[in-house]
mmCIF file of C-alpha atoms and ligand atoms in Angstrom:
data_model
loop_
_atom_site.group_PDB
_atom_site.id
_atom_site.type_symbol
_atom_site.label_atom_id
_atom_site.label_comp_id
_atom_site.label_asym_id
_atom_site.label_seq_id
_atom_site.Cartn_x
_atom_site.Cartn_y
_atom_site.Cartn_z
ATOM 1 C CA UNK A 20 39.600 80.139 248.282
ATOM 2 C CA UNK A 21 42.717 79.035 249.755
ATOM 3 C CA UNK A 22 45.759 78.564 247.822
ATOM 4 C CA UNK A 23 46.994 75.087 248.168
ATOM 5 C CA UNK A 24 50.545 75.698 248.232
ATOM 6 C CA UNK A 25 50.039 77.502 251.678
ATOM 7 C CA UNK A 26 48.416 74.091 253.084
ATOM 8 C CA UNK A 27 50.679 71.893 253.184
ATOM 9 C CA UNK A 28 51.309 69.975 256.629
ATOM 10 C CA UNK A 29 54.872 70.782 257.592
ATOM 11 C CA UNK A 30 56.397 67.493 255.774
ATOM 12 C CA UNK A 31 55.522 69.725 252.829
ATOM 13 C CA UNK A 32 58.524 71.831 251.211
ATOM 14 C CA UNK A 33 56.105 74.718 250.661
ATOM 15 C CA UNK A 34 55.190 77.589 253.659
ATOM 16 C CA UNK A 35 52.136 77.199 255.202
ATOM 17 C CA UNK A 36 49.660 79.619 256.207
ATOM 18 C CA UNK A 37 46.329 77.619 257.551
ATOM 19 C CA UNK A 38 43.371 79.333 257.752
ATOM 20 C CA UNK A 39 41.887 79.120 261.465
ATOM 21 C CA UNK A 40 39.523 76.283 260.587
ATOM 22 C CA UNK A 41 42.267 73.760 260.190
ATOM 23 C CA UNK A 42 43.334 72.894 264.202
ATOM 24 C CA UNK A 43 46.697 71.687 264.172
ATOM 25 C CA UNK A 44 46.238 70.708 267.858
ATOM 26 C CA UNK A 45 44.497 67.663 267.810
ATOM 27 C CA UNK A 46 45.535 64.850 265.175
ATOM 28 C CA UNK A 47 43.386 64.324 262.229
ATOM 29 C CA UNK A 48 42.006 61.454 260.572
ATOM 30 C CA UNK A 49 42.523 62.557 257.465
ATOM 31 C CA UNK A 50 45.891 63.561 257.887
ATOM 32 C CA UNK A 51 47.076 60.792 259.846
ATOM 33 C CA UNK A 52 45.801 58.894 256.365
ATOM 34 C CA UNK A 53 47.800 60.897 254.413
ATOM 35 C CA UNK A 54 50.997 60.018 256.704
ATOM 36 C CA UNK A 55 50.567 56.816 256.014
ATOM 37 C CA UNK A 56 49.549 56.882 252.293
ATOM 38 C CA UNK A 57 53.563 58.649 252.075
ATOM 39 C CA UNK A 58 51.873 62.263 251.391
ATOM 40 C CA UNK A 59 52.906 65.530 252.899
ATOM 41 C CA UNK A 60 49.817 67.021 253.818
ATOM 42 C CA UNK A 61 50.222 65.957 257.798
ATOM 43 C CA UNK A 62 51.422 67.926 260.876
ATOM 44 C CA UNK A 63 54.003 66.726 263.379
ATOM 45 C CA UNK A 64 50.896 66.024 265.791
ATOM 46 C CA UNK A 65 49.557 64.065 263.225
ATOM 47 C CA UNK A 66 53.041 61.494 262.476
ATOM 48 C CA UNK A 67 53.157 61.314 266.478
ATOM 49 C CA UNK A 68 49.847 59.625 266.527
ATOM 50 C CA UNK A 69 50.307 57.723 263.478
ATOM 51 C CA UNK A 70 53.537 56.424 264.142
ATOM 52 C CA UNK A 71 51.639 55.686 268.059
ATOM 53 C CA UNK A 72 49.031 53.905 266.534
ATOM 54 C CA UNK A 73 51.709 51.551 264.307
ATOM 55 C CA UNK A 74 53.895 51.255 267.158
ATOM 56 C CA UNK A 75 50.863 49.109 268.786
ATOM 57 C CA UNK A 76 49.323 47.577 265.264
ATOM 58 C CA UNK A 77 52.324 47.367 262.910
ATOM 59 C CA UNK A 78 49.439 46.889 259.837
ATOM 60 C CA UNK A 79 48.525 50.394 260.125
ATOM 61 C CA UNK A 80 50.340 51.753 257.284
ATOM 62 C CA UNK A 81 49.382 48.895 254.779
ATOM 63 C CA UNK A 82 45.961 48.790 255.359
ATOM 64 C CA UNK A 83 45.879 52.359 254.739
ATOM 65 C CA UNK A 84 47.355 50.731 251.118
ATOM 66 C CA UNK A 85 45.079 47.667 250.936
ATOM 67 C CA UNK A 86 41.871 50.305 251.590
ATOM 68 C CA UNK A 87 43.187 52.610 248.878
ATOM 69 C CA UNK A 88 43.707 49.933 246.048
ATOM 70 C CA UNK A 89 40.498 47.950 247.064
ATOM 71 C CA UNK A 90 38.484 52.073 246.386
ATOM 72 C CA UNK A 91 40.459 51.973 242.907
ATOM 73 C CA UNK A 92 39.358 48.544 241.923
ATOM 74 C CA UNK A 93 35.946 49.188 242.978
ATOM 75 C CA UNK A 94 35.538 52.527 241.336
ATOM 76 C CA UNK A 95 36.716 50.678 237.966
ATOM 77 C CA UNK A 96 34.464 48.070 238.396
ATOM 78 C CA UNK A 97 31.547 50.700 239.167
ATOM 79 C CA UNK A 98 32.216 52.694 236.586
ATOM 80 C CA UNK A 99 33.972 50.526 233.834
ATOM 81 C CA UNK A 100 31.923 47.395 234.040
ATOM 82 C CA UNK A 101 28.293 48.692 236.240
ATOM 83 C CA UNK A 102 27.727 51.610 234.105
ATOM 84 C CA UNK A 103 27.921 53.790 236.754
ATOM 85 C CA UNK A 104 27.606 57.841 235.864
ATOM 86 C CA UNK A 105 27.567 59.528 238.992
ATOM 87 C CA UNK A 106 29.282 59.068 242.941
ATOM 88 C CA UNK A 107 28.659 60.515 246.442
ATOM 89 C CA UNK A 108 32.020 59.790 248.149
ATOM 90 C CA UNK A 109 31.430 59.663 251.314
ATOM 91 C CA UNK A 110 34.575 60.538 253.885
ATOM 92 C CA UNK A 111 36.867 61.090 250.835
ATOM 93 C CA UNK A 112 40.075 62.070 252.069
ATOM 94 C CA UNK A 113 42.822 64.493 251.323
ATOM 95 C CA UNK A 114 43.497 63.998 247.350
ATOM 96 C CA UNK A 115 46.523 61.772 246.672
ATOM 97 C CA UNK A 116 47.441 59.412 243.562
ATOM 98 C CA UNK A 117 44.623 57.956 241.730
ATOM 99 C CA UNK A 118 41.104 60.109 243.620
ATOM 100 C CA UNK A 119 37.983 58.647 242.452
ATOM 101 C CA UNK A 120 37.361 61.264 240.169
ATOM 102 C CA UNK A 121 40.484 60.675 238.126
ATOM 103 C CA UNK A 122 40.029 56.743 238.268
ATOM 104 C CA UNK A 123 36.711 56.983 237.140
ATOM 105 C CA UNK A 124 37.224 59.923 234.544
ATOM 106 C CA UNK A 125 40.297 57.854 233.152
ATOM 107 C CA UNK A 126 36.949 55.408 231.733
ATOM 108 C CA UNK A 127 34.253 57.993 230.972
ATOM 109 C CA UNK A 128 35.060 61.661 231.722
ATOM 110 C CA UNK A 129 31.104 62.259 231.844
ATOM 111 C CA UNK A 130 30.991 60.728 235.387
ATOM 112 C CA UNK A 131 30.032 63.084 238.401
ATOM 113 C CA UNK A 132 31.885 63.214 241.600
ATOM 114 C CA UNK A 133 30.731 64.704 245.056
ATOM 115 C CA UNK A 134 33.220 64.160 247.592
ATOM 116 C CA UNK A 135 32.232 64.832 250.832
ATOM 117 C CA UNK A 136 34.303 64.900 254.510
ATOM 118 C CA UNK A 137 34.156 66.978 257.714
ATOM 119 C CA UNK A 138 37.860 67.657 257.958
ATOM 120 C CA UNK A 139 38.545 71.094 256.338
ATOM 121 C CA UNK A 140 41.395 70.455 255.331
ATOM 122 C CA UNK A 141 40.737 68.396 252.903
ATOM 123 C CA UNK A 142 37.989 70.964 251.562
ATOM 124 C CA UNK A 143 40.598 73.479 251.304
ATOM 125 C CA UNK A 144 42.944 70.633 248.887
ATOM 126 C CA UNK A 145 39.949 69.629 247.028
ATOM 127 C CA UNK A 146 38.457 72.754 245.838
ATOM 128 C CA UNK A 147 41.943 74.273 244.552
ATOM 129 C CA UNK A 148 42.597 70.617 243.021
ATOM 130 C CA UNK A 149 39.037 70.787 241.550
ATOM 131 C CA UNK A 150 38.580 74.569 240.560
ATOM 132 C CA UNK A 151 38.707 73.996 236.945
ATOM 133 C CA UNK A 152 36.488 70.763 237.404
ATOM 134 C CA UNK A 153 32.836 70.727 235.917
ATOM 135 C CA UNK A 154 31.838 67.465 236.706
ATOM 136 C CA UNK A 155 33.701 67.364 240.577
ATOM 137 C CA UNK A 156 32.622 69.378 243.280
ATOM 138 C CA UNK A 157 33.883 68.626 247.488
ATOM 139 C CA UNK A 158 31.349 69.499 249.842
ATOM 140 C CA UNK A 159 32.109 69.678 253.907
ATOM 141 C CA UNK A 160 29.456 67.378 256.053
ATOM 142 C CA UNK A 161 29.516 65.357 258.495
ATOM 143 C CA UNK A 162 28.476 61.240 257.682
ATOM 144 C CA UNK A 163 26.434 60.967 260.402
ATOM 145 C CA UNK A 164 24.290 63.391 259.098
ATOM 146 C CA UNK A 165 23.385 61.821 255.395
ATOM 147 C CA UNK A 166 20.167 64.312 255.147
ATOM 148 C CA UNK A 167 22.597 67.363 255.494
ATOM 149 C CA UNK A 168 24.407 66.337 252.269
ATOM 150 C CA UNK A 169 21.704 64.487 250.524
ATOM 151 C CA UNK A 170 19.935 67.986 250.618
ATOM 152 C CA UNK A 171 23.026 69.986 249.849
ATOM 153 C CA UNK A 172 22.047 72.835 247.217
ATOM 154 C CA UNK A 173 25.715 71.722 245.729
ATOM 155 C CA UNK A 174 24.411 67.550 245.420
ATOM 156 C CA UNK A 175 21.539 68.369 244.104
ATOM 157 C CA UNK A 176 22.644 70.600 241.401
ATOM 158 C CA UNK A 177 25.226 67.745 240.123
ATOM 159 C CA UNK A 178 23.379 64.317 241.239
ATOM 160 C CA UNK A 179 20.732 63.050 239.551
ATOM 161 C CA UNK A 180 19.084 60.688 241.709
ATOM 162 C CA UNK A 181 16.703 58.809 239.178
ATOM 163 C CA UNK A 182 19.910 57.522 237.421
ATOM 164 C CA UNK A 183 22.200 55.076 237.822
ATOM 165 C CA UNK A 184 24.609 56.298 241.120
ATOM 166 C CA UNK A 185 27.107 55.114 243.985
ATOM 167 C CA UNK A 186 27.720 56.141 247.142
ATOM 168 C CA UNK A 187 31.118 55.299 248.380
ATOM 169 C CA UNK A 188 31.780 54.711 251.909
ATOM 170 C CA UNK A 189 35.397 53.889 252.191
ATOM 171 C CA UNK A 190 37.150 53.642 255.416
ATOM 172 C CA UNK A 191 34.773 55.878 256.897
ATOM 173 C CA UNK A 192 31.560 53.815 258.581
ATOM 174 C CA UNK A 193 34.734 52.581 260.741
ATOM 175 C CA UNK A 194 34.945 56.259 262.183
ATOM 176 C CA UNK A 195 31.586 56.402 263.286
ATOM 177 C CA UNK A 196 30.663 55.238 266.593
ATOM 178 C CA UNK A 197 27.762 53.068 267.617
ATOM 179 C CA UNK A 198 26.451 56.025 269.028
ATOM 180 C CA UNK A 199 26.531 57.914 266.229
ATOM 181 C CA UNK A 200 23.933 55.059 264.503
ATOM 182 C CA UNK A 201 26.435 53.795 261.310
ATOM 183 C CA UNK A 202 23.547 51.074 260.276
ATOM 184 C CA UNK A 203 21.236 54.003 259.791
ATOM 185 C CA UNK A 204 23.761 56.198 258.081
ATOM 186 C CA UNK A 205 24.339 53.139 255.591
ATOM 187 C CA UNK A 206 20.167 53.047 255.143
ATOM 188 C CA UNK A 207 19.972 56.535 254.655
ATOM 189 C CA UNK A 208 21.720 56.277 251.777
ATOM 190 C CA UNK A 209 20.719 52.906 250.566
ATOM 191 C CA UNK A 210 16.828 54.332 250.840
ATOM 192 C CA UNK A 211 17.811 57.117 247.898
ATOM 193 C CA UNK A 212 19.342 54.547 245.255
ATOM 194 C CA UNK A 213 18.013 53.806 242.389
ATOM 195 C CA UNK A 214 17.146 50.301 241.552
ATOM 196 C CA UNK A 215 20.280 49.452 239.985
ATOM 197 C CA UNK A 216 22.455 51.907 242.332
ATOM 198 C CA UNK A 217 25.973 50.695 244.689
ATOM 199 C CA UNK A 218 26.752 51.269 247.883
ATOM 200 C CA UNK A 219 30.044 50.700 248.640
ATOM 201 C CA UNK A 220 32.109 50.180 252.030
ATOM 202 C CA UNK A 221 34.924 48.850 253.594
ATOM 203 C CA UNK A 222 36.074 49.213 257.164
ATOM 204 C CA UNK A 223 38.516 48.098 259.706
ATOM 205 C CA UNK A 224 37.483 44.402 261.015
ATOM 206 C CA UNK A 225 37.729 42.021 263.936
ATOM 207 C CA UNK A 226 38.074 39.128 262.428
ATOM 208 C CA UNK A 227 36.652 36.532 264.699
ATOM 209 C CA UNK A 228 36.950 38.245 268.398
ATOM 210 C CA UNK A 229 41.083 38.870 267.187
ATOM 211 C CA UNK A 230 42.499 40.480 270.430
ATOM 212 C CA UNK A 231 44.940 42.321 268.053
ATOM 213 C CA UNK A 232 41.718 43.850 266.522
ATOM 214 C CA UNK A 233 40.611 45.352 269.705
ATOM 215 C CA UNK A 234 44.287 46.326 270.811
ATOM 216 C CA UNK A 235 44.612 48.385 267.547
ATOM 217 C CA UNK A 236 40.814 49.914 267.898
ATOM 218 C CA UNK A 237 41.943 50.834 271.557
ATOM 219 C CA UNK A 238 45.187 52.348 269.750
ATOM 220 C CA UNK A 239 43.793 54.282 266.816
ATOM 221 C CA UNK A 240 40.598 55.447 269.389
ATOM 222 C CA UNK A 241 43.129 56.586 271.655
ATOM 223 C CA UNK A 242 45.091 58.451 269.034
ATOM 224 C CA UNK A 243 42.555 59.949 267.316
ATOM 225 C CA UNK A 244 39.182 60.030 268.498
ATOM 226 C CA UNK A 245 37.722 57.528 266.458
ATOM 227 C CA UNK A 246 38.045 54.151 265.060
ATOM 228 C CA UNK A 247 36.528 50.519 264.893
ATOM 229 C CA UNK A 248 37.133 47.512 264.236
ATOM 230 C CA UNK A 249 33.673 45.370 263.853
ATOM 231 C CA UNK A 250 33.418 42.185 263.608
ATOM 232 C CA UNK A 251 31.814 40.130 259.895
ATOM 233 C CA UNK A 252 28.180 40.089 261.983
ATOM 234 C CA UNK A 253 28.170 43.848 263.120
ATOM 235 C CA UNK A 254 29.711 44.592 258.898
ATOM 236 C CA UNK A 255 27.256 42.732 256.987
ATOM 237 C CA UNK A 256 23.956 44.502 257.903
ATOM 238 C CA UNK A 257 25.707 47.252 256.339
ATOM 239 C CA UNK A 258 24.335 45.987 253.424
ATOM 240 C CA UNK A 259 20.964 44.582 254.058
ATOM 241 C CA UNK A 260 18.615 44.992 251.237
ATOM 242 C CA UNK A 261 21.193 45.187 248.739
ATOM 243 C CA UNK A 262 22.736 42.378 246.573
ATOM 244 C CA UNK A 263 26.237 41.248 247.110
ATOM 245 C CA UNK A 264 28.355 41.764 243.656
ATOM 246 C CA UNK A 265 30.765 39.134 243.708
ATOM 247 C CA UNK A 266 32.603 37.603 245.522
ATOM 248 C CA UNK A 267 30.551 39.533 248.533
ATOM 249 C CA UNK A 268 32.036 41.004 251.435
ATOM 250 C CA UNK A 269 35.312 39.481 251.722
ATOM 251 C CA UNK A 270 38.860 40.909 253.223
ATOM 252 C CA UNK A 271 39.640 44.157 250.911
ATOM 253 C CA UNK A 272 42.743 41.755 248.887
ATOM 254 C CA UNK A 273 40.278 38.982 247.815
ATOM 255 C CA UNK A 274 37.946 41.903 246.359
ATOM 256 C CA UNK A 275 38.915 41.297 242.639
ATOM 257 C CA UNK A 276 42.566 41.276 243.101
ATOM 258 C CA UNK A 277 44.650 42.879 240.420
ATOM 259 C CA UNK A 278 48.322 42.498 239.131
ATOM 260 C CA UNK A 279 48.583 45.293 241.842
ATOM 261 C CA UNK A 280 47.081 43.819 244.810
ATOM 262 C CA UNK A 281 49.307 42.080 247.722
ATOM 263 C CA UNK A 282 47.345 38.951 248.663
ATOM 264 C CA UNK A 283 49.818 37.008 250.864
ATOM 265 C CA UNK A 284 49.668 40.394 253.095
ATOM 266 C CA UNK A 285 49.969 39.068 256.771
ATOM 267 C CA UNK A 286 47.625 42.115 257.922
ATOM 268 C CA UNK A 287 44.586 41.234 255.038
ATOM 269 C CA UNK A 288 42.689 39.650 257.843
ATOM 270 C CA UNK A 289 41.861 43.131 259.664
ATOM 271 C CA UNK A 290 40.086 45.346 256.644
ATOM 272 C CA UNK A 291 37.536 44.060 254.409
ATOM 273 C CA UNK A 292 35.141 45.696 251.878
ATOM 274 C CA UNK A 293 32.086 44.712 249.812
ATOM 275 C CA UNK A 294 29.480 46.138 247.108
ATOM 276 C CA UNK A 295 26.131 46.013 247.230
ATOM 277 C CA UNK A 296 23.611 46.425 244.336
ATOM 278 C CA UNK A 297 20.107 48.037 244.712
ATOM 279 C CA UNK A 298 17.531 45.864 243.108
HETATM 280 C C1 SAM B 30 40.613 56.705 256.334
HETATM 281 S S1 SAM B 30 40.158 58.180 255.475
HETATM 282 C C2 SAM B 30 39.477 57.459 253.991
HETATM 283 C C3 SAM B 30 39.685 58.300 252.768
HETATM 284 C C4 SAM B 30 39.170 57.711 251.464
HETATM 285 N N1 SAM B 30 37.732 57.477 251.508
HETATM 286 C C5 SAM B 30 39.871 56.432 251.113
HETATM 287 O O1 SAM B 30 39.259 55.377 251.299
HETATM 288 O O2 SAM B 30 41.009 56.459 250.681
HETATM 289 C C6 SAM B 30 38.683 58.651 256.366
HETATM 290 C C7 SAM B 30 38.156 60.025 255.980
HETATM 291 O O3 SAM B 30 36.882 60.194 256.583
HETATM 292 C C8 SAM B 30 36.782 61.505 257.087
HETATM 293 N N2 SAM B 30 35.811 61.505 258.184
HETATM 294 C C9 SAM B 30 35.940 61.018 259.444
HETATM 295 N N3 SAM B 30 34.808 61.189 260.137
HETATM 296 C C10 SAM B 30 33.931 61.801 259.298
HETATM 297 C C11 SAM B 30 32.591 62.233 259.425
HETATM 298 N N4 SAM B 30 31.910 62.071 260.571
HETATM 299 N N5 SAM B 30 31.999 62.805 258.361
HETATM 300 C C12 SAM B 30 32.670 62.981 257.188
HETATM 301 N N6 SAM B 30 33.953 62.602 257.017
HETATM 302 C C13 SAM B 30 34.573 62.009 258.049
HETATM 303 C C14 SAM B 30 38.174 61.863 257.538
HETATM 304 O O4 SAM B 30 38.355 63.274 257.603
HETATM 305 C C15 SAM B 30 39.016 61.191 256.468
HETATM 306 O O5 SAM B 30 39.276 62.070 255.417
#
């Protein structure tokens, strides 16, 4: 395993040594998402795109912010309030302030986390954060391929998929192209809940044909590979099947706001989220 304090992009204070697997010649996702979350685990290729990307939709960084406190409320409604015991995060991210795992171990310390993402990078954070971690494991798959980490040796050990689970899908559906079938991703998953099981997800939006919304997918596309912004029609079969926990798929601030949440944000219009519940 890698030692974490090698890692770090070069906003980091700490030397870095990457293993080949991490290519610091194309921006990441992931790290771009870091940039704007304020952490250090980014490259200089990574800022240029990000600060690209806000130069065109100036509500880059705080959606990044809105997406990240609308995962924290939902996790503590999930597990505080639905009982839940056990999440498949899918597209989790580099670890920063408040990971699922802590949020959700901060209410029952019993409840089991995979976290799952392609970029290895954030494998390589993830397993050093989690090494002394029973109940947390990070697994590297891609989302478009749910059977390769539904079937994962390391899911199956921890999930148990008769009782009560979540799969999170937060800020990630909106990085898979129609190509790459997102509505059937979302099924996969939904197909191996329990009755009583969440799916989560929230995603960039075009709220009502917004030209900004298609400027900024054309942006973050451009910048890196991926990204966008769907409209409330092309969102809500996301959920099909499922019921809507209130108040339903709404823009990520009017998701049970807390003292926390920013909802006079001039930018809540482009990123929404909702939970669905497996009857
Ligand atoms: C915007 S970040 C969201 C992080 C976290 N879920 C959150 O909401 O704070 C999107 C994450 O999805 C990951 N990702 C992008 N495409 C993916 C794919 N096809 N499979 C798995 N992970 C992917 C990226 O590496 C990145 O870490």
């Amino acid at each position: 395993m890698s030692d974490p304090a090698t890692l770090s992009g070069d906003a980091g204070s700490t030397p870095h040594e990457l293993p080949p697997e991490i290519d610091i010649s194309v921006p990441s996702v992931a790290r771009g998402y870091d940039y704007a979350l304020g952490g250090k685990n980014n490259f200089e290729i990574d800022r240029v795109a990000a600060d690209a990307y806000t130069a065109v939709f100036p509500g880059a960084v705080v959606l990044a912010k809105h997406n990240r406190g609308l995962l924290q409320r939902v996790v503590r409604y999930l597990v505080g309030e639905a009982g839940i015991s056990q999440i498949i995060d899918v597209g989790s991210g580099l670890p920063t302030v408040g990971n699922v795992h802590e949020v959700a171990h901060e209410i029952d310390p019993a409840v089991r986390v995979v976290y799952v993402d392609i970029d290895p990078i954030v494998l390589a954070h993830a397993r050093a954060l989690l090494a002394q971690n029973d109940t947390t494991i990070v697994i590297q798959a891609d989302a478009a391929d749910p059977r390769s980490i539904l079937d994962d040796p390391k899911t199956r050990e921890l999930i148990d998929f008769d009782k009560p689970l979540a799969v999170l899908m937060s800020g990630i559906l909106h990085h898979l192209p129609d190509e790459k079938n997102p509505l059937g991703v979302a099924r996969a998953f939904k197909e191996v809940l329990p009755s009583g099981g969440y799916l989560f997800a929230s995603n960039f939006l075009d709220d009502d044909d917004d030209p900004r919304a298609k400027e900024a997918e054309r942006s973050i596309s451009g910048n890196f590979g991926t990204g966008r912004f769907r409209t409330w029609q092309e969102q809500r079969p996301f959920f099909d099947g499922l019921e809507l926990v209130e108040p339903g798929l709404v823009y990520a601030n009017d998701w049970r706001p807390d003292e926390d949440t920013e909802t006079d944000s001039p930018w809540h219009t482009f990123y929404c989220g909702g939970v669905g519940r497996k009857p």
